[in-house]
Amino acid sequence: MFESTMIVQSAISAFNNAALAAPAFFWWALLAMPLFVMVAFYGGDFIRRIGWNNDNIASRASLVTIILTLMWVVLFGGNYGVLRDNITVLPFMVAAIVFVASVFIGSYLRNFKLPAFRGASRGRKLGIVAAWIAILGIIGLSDIHNWWGPILQVGAFLGGLAVGRLARREMRPIAGTVLIVMAVIVAILMQPEFFRFGQLGALTPVHLLFLILMSGAVAATVALRNVRPRGLIRHSAYVKLKWLGRFLSVLCMALFVLTESVPIFLGMTVMFFLMFAMSVVHADKLPDNIDVRMFAIILMLFGTITTLPVISALGLVYWVMLPRVNAWGQMRFLL
């Protein structure tokens, strides 16, 4: 009871619980509102000056998001004093995120020529070696709770880059980003204190609300991009099925609020997907750009949860560059 490790873990946990009274990510987002206002007005002009347009913004915004997410996972995690047991699967989850993110990055940089080592001057060789040591050292230090932690993370990073560079084409930007974003959210929910998001069993309504919104946005994006409108369901049957889907979705949300469980969160996401997919199948035609609008919402929410305002700004710019329409009127049929 009075061992030094137990005292330190209790102190850290108490600090996290005290911080929950004011969820930091939410207040940081509020303080960043002036930045978001400027992005909404001038962000489109800025990204056009650097060569971004409606044709390449999806791939470039996704690539920047994944690079920042990889850096965030590596640099921001690591509160090992409050890992709740010695058999936690979180290191393997983080390694999986590092691997998939590296595959994504490697697939987009497969035509990028790495600095040549052979034939280079001595100073250039030392610089290349120092750069690789620094990168691999930082990645290895992201998991030092066991002796094999650095090996796991460095292996995941190098293996992912190799697979990505050997791929025949790039990963699909929106699908790959949604996959990695969802994996990061699940990892955060597994042990929130590891990522300074909160303490398990004591998340505030603000934490839970943003997680529910993220679950719904991911489910809607997947449904809109993978289910085709067919107008198959009769209206009378659709109304009954829709109310059933709403009831089950609300039930899943209530269970998630009560339990804060990862399986319940995933089940809630699946329930959202089924409800949205039913709406898409019933529709005769989908509004233009509704799927990328939902993807922009994912970026804005994800940047808020992870306290990465650049990602939120990318989502906001993506939204602003789309044609101006009644977005709520377009999306309302999903509910």
mmCIF file with all atom_site columns, N, CA, C and O in Angstrom, residues 29 36 210 214 293-306 308-309 311-319:
data_model
loop_
_atom_site.group_PDB
_atom_site.id
_atom_site.type_symbol
_atom_site.label_atom_id
_atom_site.label_alt_id
_atom_site.label_comp_id
_atom_site.label_asym_id
_atom_site.label_entity_id
_atom_site.label_seq_id
_atom_site.pdbx_PDB_ins_code
_atom_site.Cartn_x
_atom_site.Cartn_y
_atom_site.Cartn_z
_atom_site.occupancy
_atom_site.B_iso_or_equiv
_atom_site.pdbx_formal_charge
_atom_site.auth_seq_id
_atom_site.auth_comp_id
_atom_site.auth_asym_id
_atom_site.auth_atom_id
_atom_site.pdbx_PDB_model_num
ATOM 1   N N  . ALA A 1 29  ? -9.854  24.312 -27.371 1.00 0.00 ? 29  ALA A N  1
ATOM 2   C CA . ALA A 1 29  ? -10.600 24.559 -28.606 1.00 0.00 ? 29  ALA A CA 1
ATOM 3   C C  . ALA A 1 29  ? -11.297 25.913 -28.551 1.00 0.00 ? 29  ALA A C  1
ATOM 4   O O  . ALA A 1 29  ? -11.328 26.649 -29.550 1.00 0.00 ? 29  ALA A O  1
ATOM 5   N N  . PHE A 1 36  ? -9.626  29.844 -35.636 1.00 0.00 ? 36  PHE A N  1
ATOM 6   C CA . PHE A 1 36  ? -10.552 29.192 -36.556 1.00 0.00 ? 36  PHE A CA 1
ATOM 7   C C  . PHE A 1 36  ? -11.351 30.214 -37.367 1.00 0.00 ? 36  PHE A C  1
ATOM 8   O O  . PHE A 1 36  ? -11.670 29.968 -38.536 1.00 0.00 ? 36  PHE A O  1
ATOM 9   N N  . PHE A 1 210 ? -18.119 14.431 -27.096 1.00 0.00 ? 210 PHE A N  1
ATOM 10  C CA . PHE A 1 210 ? -17.250 14.491 -28.275 1.00 0.00 ? 210 PHE A CA 1
ATOM 11  C C  . PHE A 1 210 ? -16.925 13.099 -28.803 1.00 0.00 ? 210 PHE A C  1
ATOM 12  O O  . PHE A 1 210 ? -16.782 12.918 -30.011 1.00 0.00 ? 210 PHE A O  1
ATOM 13  N N  . MET A 1 214 ? -17.858 11.885 -32.538 1.00 0.00 ? 214 MET A N  1
ATOM 14  C CA . MET A 1 214 ? -16.859 11.276 -33.404 1.00 0.00 ? 214 MET A CA 1
ATOM 15  C C  . MET A 1 214 ? -17.346 9.932  -33.924 1.00 0.00 ? 214 MET A C  1
ATOM 16  O O  . MET A 1 214 ? -17.180 9.611  -35.113 1.00 0.00 ? 214 MET A O  1
ATOM 17  N N  . ARG A 1 293 ? -18.163 16.459 -46.759 1.00 0.00 ? 293 ARG A N  1
ATOM 18  C CA . ARG A 1 293 ? -18.543 17.363 -45.666 1.00 0.00 ? 293 ARG A CA 1
ATOM 19  C C  . ARG A 1 293 ? -18.452 16.634 -44.328 1.00 0.00 ? 293 ARG A C  1
ATOM 20  O O  . ARG A 1 293 ? -17.971 17.186 -43.335 1.00 0.00 ? 293 ARG A O  1
ATOM 21  N N  . MET A 1 294 ? -18.927 15.395 -44.309 1.00 0.00 ? 294 MET A N  1
ATOM 22  C CA . MET A 1 294 ? -18.850 14.622 -43.077 1.00 0.00 ? 294 MET A CA 1
ATOM 23  C C  . MET A 1 294 ? -17.400 14.323 -42.719 1.00 0.00 ? 294 MET A C  1
ATOM 24  O O  . MET A 1 294 ? -17.028 14.309 -41.537 1.00 0.00 ? 294 MET A O  1
ATOM 25  N N  . PHE A 1 295 ? -16.560 14.091 -43.729 1.00 0.00 ? 295 PHE A N  1
ATOM 26  C CA . PHE A 1 295 ? -15.136 13.877 -43.469 1.00 0.00 ? 295 PHE A CA 1
ATOM 27  C C  . PHE A 1 295 ? -14.505 15.136 -42.880 1.00 0.00 ? 295 PHE A C  1
ATOM 28  O O  . PHE A 1 295 ? -13.650 15.051 -41.981 1.00 0.00 ? 295 PHE A O  1
ATOM 29  N N  . ALA A 1 296 ? -14.909 16.305 -43.367 1.00 0.00 ? 296 ALA A N  1
ATOM 30  C CA . ALA A 1 296 ? -14.397 17.556 -42.797 1.00 0.00 ? 296 ALA A CA 1
ATOM 31  C C  . ALA A 1 296 ? -14.796 17.676 -41.329 1.00 0.00 ? 296 ALA A C  1
ATOM 32  O O  . ALA A 1 296 ? -14.010 18.152 -40.496 1.00 0.00 ? 296 ALA A O  1
ATOM 33  N N  . ILE A 1 297 ? -16.004 17.232 -40.989 1.00 0.00 ? 297 ILE A N  1
ATOM 34  C CA . ILE A 1 297 ? -16.441 17.247 -39.586 1.00 0.00 ? 297 ILE A CA 1
ATOM 35  C C  . ILE A 1 297 ? -15.560 16.322 -38.752 1.00 0.00 ? 297 ILE A C  1
ATOM 36  O O  . ILE A 1 297 ? -15.206 16.641 -37.616 1.00 0.00 ? 297 ILE A O  1
ATOM 37  N N  . ILE A 1 298 ? -15.199 15.158 -39.315 1.00 0.00 ? 298 ILE A N  1
ATOM 38  C CA . ILE A 1 298 ? -14.307 14.241 -38.602 1.00 0.00 ? 298 ILE A CA 1
ATOM 39  C C  . ILE A 1 298 ? -12.987 14.928 -38.275 1.00 0.00 ? 298 ILE A C  1
ATOM 40  O O  . ILE A 1 298 ? -12.471 14.831 -37.146 1.00 0.00 ? 298 ILE A O  1
ATOM 41  N N  . LEU A 1 299 ? -12.414 15.627 -39.243 1.00 0.00 ? 299 LEU A N  1
ATOM 42  C CA . LEU A 1 299 ? -11.140 16.310 -39.006 1.00 0.00 ? 299 LEU A CA 1
ATOM 43  C C  . LEU A 1 299 ? -11.283 17.372 -37.920 1.00 0.00 ? 299 LEU A C  1
ATOM 44  O O  . LEU A 1 299 ? -10.411 17.494 -37.041 1.00 0.00 ? 299 LEU A O  1
ATOM 45  N N  . MET A 1 300 ? -12.362 18.131 -37.961 1.00 0.00 ? 300 MET A N  1
ATOM 46  C CA . MET A 1 300 ? -12.551 19.168 -36.944 1.00 0.00 ? 300 MET A CA 1
ATOM 47  C C  . MET A 1 300 ? -12.710 18.564 -35.558 1.00 0.00 ? 300 MET A C  1
ATOM 48  O O  . MET A 1 300 ? -12.122 19.050 -34.578 1.00 0.00 ? 300 MET A O  1
ATOM 49  N N  . LEU A 1 301 ? -13.495 17.499 -35.427 1.00 0.00 ? 301 LEU A N  1
ATOM 50  C CA . LEU A 1 301 ? -13.684 16.849 -34.131 1.00 0.00 ? 301 LEU A CA 1
ATOM 51  C C  . LEU A 1 301 ? -12.399 16.192 -33.646 1.00 0.00 ? 301 LEU A C  1
ATOM 52  O O  . LEU A 1 301 ? -12.029 16.299 -32.467 1.00 0.00 ? 301 LEU A O  1
ATOM 53  N N  . PHE A 1 302 ? -11.704 15.504 -34.552 1.00 0.00 ? 302 PHE A N  1
ATOM 54  C CA . PHE A 1 302 ? -10.488 14.801 -34.162 1.00 0.00 ? 302 PHE A CA 1
ATOM 55  C C  . PHE A 1 302 ? -9.413  15.782 -33.708 1.00 0.00 ? 302 PHE A C  1
ATOM 56  O O  . PHE A 1 302 ? -8.707  15.530 -32.725 1.00 0.00 ? 302 PHE A O  1
ATOM 57  N N  . GLY A 1 303 ? -9.263  16.890 -34.417 1.00 0.00 ? 303 GLY A N  1
ATOM 58  C CA . GLY A 1 303 ? -8.297  17.899 -33.999 1.00 0.00 ? 303 GLY A CA 1
ATOM 59  C C  . GLY A 1 303 ? -8.629  18.481 -32.640 1.00 0.00 ? 303 GLY A C  1
ATOM 60  O O  . GLY A 1 303 ? -7.730  18.803 -31.853 1.00 0.00 ? 303 GLY A O  1
ATOM 61  N N  . THR A 1 304 ? -9.920  18.596 -32.339 1.00 0.00 ? 304 THR A N  1
ATOM 62  C CA . THR A 1 304 ? -10.326 19.100 -31.023 1.00 0.00 ? 304 THR A CA 1
ATOM 63  C C  . THR A 1 304 ? -10.002 18.107 -29.927 1.00 0.00 ? 304 THR A C  1
ATOM 64  O O  . THR A 1 304 ? -9.439  18.461 -28.884 1.00 0.00 ? 304 THR A O  1
ATOM 65  N N  . ILE A 1 305 ? -10.341 16.837 -30.135 1.00 0.00 ? 305 ILE A N  1
ATOM 66  C CA . ILE A 1 305 ? -10.116 15.814 -29.106 1.00 0.00 ? 305 ILE A CA 1
ATOM 67  C C  . ILE A 1 305 ? -8.634  15.633 -28.813 1.00 0.00 ? 305 ILE A C  1
ATOM 68  O O  . ILE A 1 305 ? -8.229  15.464 -27.654 1.00 0.00 ? 305 ILE A O  1
ATOM 69  N N  . THR A 1 306 ? -7.813  15.672 -29.842 1.00 0.00 ? 306 THR A N  1
ATOM 70  C CA . THR A 1 306 ? -6.377  15.448 -29.665 1.00 0.00 ? 306 THR A CA 1
ATOM 71  C C  . THR A 1 306 ? -5.597  16.736 -29.427 1.00 0.00 ? 306 THR A C  1
ATOM 72  O O  . THR A 1 306 ? -4.358  16.690 -29.364 1.00 0.00 ? 306 THR A O  1
ATOM 73  N N  . LEU A 1 308 ? -5.031  19.158 -31.428 1.00 0.00 ? 308 LEU A N  1
ATOM 74  C CA . LEU A 1 308 ? -4.218  19.484 -32.597 1.00 0.00 ? 308 LEU A CA 1
ATOM 75  C C  . LEU A 1 308 ? -5.004  20.470 -33.463 1.00 0.00 ? 308 LEU A C  1
ATOM 76  O O  . LEU A 1 308 ? -5.701  20.077 -34.396 1.00 0.00 ? 308 LEU A O  1
ATOM 77  N N  . PRO A 1 309 ? -4.914  21.758 -33.178 1.00 0.00 ? 309 PRO A N  1
ATOM 78  C CA . PRO A 1 309 ? -5.733  22.731 -33.907 1.00 0.00 ? 309 PRO A CA 1
ATOM 79  C C  . PRO A 1 309 ? -5.446  22.778 -35.398 1.00 0.00 ? 309 PRO A C  1
ATOM 80  O O  . PRO A 1 309 ? -6.290  23.206 -36.175 1.00 0.00 ? 309 PRO A O  1
ATOM 81  N N  . ILE A 1 311 ? -5.175  20.232 -37.388 1.00 0.00 ? 311 ILE A N  1
ATOM 82  C CA . ILE A 1 311 ? -6.096  19.279 -38.021 1.00 0.00 ? 311 ILE A CA 1
ATOM 83  C C  . ILE A 1 311 ? -7.502  19.859 -38.068 1.00 0.00 ? 311 ILE A C  1
ATOM 84  O O  . ILE A 1 311 ? -8.205  19.733 -39.084 1.00 0.00 ? 311 ILE A O  1
ATOM 85  N N  . SER A 1 312 ? -7.922  20.493 -36.987 1.00 0.00 ? 312 SER A N  1
ATOM 86  C CA . SER A 1 312 ? -9.236  21.148 -37.001 1.00 0.00 ? 312 SER A CA 1
ATOM 87  C C  . SER A 1 312 ? -9.289  22.234 -38.070 1.00 0.00 ? 312 SER A C  1
ATOM 88  O O  . SER A 1 312 ? -10.304 22.399 -38.759 1.00 0.00 ? 312 SER A O  1
ATOM 89  N N  . ALA A 1 313 ? -8.198  22.980 -38.225 1.00 0.00 ? 313 ALA A N  1
ATOM 90  C CA . ALA A 1 313 ? -8.147  24.026 -39.249 1.00 0.00 ? 313 ALA A CA 1
ATOM 91  C C  . ALA A 1 313 ? -8.223  23.417 -40.646 1.00 0.00 ? 313 ALA A C  1
ATOM 92  O O  . ALA A 1 313 ? -8.874  23.980 -41.533 1.00 0.00 ? 313 ALA A O  1
ATOM 93  N N  . LEU A 1 314 ? -7.583  22.273 -40.867 1.00 0.00 ? 314 LEU A N  1
ATOM 94  C CA . LEU A 1 314 ? -7.666  21.601 -42.160 1.00 0.00 ? 314 LEU A CA 1
ATOM 95  C C  . LEU A 1 314 ? -9.108  21.192 -42.460 1.00 0.00 ? 314 LEU A C  1
ATOM 96  O O  . LEU A 1 314 ? -9.589  21.354 -43.589 1.00 0.00 ? 314 LEU A O  1
ATOM 97  N N  . GLY A 1 315 ? -9.788  20.647 -41.451 1.00 0.00 ? 315 GLY A N  1
ATOM 98  C CA . GLY A 1 315 ? -11.189 20.288 -41.656 1.00 0.00 ? 315 GLY A CA 1
ATOM 99  C C  . GLY A 1 315 ? -12.047 21.501 -41.961 1.00 0.00 ? 315 GLY A C  1
ATOM 100 O O  . GLY A 1 315 ? -12.942 21.445 -42.817 1.00 0.00 ? 315 GLY A O  1
ATOM 101 N N  . LEU A 1 316 ? -11.773 22.604 -41.280 1.00 0.00 ? 316 LEU A N  1
ATOM 102 C CA . LEU A 1 316 ? -12.542 23.826 -41.510 1.00 0.00 ? 316 LEU A CA 1
ATOM 103 C C  . LEU A 1 316 ? -12.288 24.379 -42.910 1.00 0.00 ? 316 LEU A C  1
ATOM 104 O O  . LEU A 1 316 ? -13.226 24.805 -43.608 1.00 0.00 ? 316 LEU A O  1
ATOM 105 N N  . VAL A 1 317 ? -11.027 24.361 -43.359 1.00 0.00 ? 317 VAL A N  1
ATOM 106 C CA . VAL A 1 317 ? -10.708 24.824 -44.716 1.00 0.00 ? 317 VAL A CA 1
ATOM 107 C C  . VAL A 1 317 ? -11.379 23.933 -45.749 1.00 0.00 ? 317 VAL A C  1
ATOM 108 O O  . VAL A 1 317 ? -11.911 24.420 -46.764 1.00 0.00 ? 317 VAL A O  1
ATOM 109 N N  . TYR A 1 318 ? -11.352 22.628 -45.515 1.00 0.00 ? 318 TYR A N  1
ATOM 110 C CA . TYR A 1 318 ? -11.995 21.693 -46.431 1.00 0.00 ? 318 TYR A CA 1
ATOM 111 C C  . TYR A 1 318 ? -13.477 22.026 -46.558 1.00 0.00 ? 318 TYR A C  1
ATOM 112 O O  . TYR A 1 318 ? -14.044 22.046 -47.657 1.00 0.00 ? 318 TYR A O  1
ATOM 113 N N  . TRP A 1 319 ? -14.115 22.301 -45.433 1.00 0.00 ? 319 TRP A N  1
ATOM 114 C CA . TRP A 1 319 ? -15.543 22.659 -45.430 1.00 0.00 ? 319 TRP A CA 1
ATOM 115 C C  . TRP A 1 319 ? -15.777 23.959 -46.189 1.00 0.00 ? 319 TRP A C  1
ATOM 116 O O  . TRP A 1 319 ? -16.712 24.073 -46.983 1.00 0.00 ? 319 TRP A O  1
#
